[in-house]
Amino acid sequence: MPVPHSAPPDNVTSPIRRIAHLDMDAFYASVELLRYPQLKGLPVVIGGGRRHADDALLVQHSDTPLHKIPVADFPLLEGYTGRGVITTATYAARQFGVGSAMGLMKAAKLCPQAILLPVDFAQYRHYSQRFKAIITDIAPVMENRGVDEVYIDFTHVPGGQRQGGRTLARLIQKAIFDDTGLTCSVGVAPNKLLAKMASEFHKPNGIAIVHESDLEPMIWPLACRKINGIGPKADEKLKLHGIETIGQLAAKELQWLMDTFGPRTGAWLFAAAHGQDDRPVETESEPVSMSRETTFERDLHAVRDKAELGALFTRLCEQVAADLQRKGYVGKTIGIKLRYDDFKSVTRDITIPQHTADATEIRRIAGQCLKRAPLHKRLRLLGVRVGALAPEDQADSAIQKVAKMPRTRELF
DNA sequence: TCTGGGGTCCTAGGACCC
DNA sequence: TCTGGGGTCCTAGGACCC
């Protein structure tokens, strides 16, 4: 007997889900080039510079019309002595083997003539807001994925279905370029997972369209690592089982994946390998935690550097408190993070009965956390975190909480 | 010459409750 | 005394992402 099912009536053409992933091309470097066009084509490194390199730049930022600074006046990595890492490197710098997440000291060895710029988040945020505003003017359903990436739901946007989304992607690219001078790459696919992979296909300033039928020829040959969510650890484990490509992953049985990687991860891996992902594009999200952390210029000892450490600790608490207050949140889980000289980290946290955004209270609880952490090794990093956030005006006071609590829970 | 800072989500054990 | 089966919350660590 045929099983009745509810397919949409033929006269209604339900639009095909079209999700775009838009990725700004070399965002930080491109923004810096807007300000320093004379750096075009040169090896430039942007990173957490400190000490003399920053001092030199500070003068330039404040006193001189920036575009008039001769290239020779930019600080070079040569002789760099700080602890920062590279956030972005231009293509010219990458040719020397320099890349993001690399320590600046190492980069200075590889390419001492590279120009060092400090990260300027205020500037990146400004351009970030600008390109996102341009997108939402055209396609309102947009999800933030950090400063330089977004997902956009094309499905119900007028023209969003044309050429699989290419027409709209082009329109958005042009609008962003006309306004900011920045380029981006876009992937359009039936879901976020595939769109994210597609946006990498034709970088920079490219567009890639992926349809369901493209899974086998376009996605399966890719390395598993290209799946957003498979990092170095998972990749290593997959390789251990001889799985290098997404196609090889797709050839595995669901049950085997669940037995090998756990039920949740296994099921997710299976779906991902088959190009399946039904996560919606989320336009709103509430923060879960806010934190501040700092790596010291030299490792500090809990006893010998007590005063310095104490002052830093208080400052971090004040910064987190200020962040919370500025954004209108309160939290009730206060935590600390320590990183030792051997790079091992520990965390400690305490949940308090009432939400807070008060620096003194955060400092008091964080101090209790610190007492529970091992302090015999030297420290390289200290962090303070406030989690279990609630909007300031919705936070339960202790009294409201009692009132809302059911008097008895009669389950039997 | 080691390796930033700001996040999210998941897991796993234990406490505690019904 | 031992034996259950949920459920939620808390804590610690870790993977991963931008």
XYZ file of N, CA, C and O (backbone and C1' of nucleotides) in Angstrom, chain A residues 148 196 229 233-234 347 349 351 372, chain C residues 10-18:
99
model
N 34.840 39.360 10.320
C 34.990 39.357 8.870
C 34.190 38.277 8.154
O 34.440 38.011 6.988
N 30.005 27.482 3.609
C 31.290 27.830 4.221
C 32.460 27.260 3.403
O 33.455 27.937 3.153
N 34.567 22.579 11.917
C 34.271 21.798 13.123
C 35.232 20.634 13.282
O 35.354 20.063 14.359
N 42.779 17.803 16.057
C 42.644 16.558 16.832
C 41.765 15.547 16.108
O 42.143 14.384 15.941
N 40.593 16.009 15.692
C 39.664 15.115 15.004
C 40.280 14.621 13.697
O 40.138 13.454 13.337
N 41.617 26.212 34.911
C 40.550 27.177 35.178
C 39.902 26.821 36.513
O 39.902 25.658 36.923
N 36.263 28.118 38.719
C 35.148 29.062 38.756
C 34.206 28.791 39.913
O 34.165 27.694 40.462
N 30.127 29.729 41.184
C 28.822 30.308 40.859
C 28.225 30.908 42.117
O 28.124 30.238 43.142
N 42.245 28.411 44.998
C 42.072 26.972 44.751
C 42.975 26.477 43.620
O 42.917 25.302 43.252
P 24.229 26.402 38.958
O 25.585 25.686 39.348
C 25.716 25.081 40.635
C 27.035 24.336 40.688
C 28.221 25.126 40.131
O 29.240 25.138 41.114
C 28.128 22.964 39.149
P 30.459 26.112 40.938
O 31.560 25.163 40.299
C 32.044 24.061 41.046
C 32.942 23.214 40.172
C 34.056 23.976 39.462
O 35.296 23.470 39.940
C 32.960 22.450 37.993
P 36.636 24.115 39.466
O 37.026 23.150 38.250
C 37.373 21.795 38.510
C 37.917 21.189 37.237
C 38.917 22.074 36.495
O 40.088 21.299 36.269
C 37.146 21.412 35.034
P 41.290 21.894 35.440
O 41.040 21.268 34.007
C 40.758 19.865 33.917
C 40.421 19.541 32.490
C 41.351 20.205 31.468
O 41.858 19.190 30.627
C 39.087 20.564 30.892
P 43.055 19.496 29.608
O 42.377 19.307 28.189
C 41.310 18.372 28.055
C 40.575 18.642 26.777
C 41.419 19.311 25.686
O 41.142 18.659 24.466
C 39.466 20.547 26.054
P 42.177 18.754 23.255
O 41.190 18.920 22.030
C 40.000 18.154 21.973
C 39.032 18.846 21.048
C 39.711 19.503 19.844
O 39.043 19.090 18.649
C 38.361 21.093 21.013
P 39.662 19.443 17.242
O 38.962 20.834 16.918
C 37.549 20.914 16.964
C 37.126 22.354 16.896
C 37.903 23.175 15.874
O 37.076 23.388 14.745
C 37.463 24.378 17.904
P 37.636 24.166 13.471
O 37.117 25.636 13.767
C 35.749 25.846 14.090
C 35.509 27.317 14.305
C 36.328 28.179 13.345
O 35.498 29.067 12.627
C 36.622 28.908 15.605
P 36.124 29.877 11.405
O 36.299 31.313 12.035
C 35.160 31.995 12.572
C 35.636 33.324 13.118
C 36.515 34.104 12.137
O 36.086 35.455 12.124
C 37.635 33.827 14.219
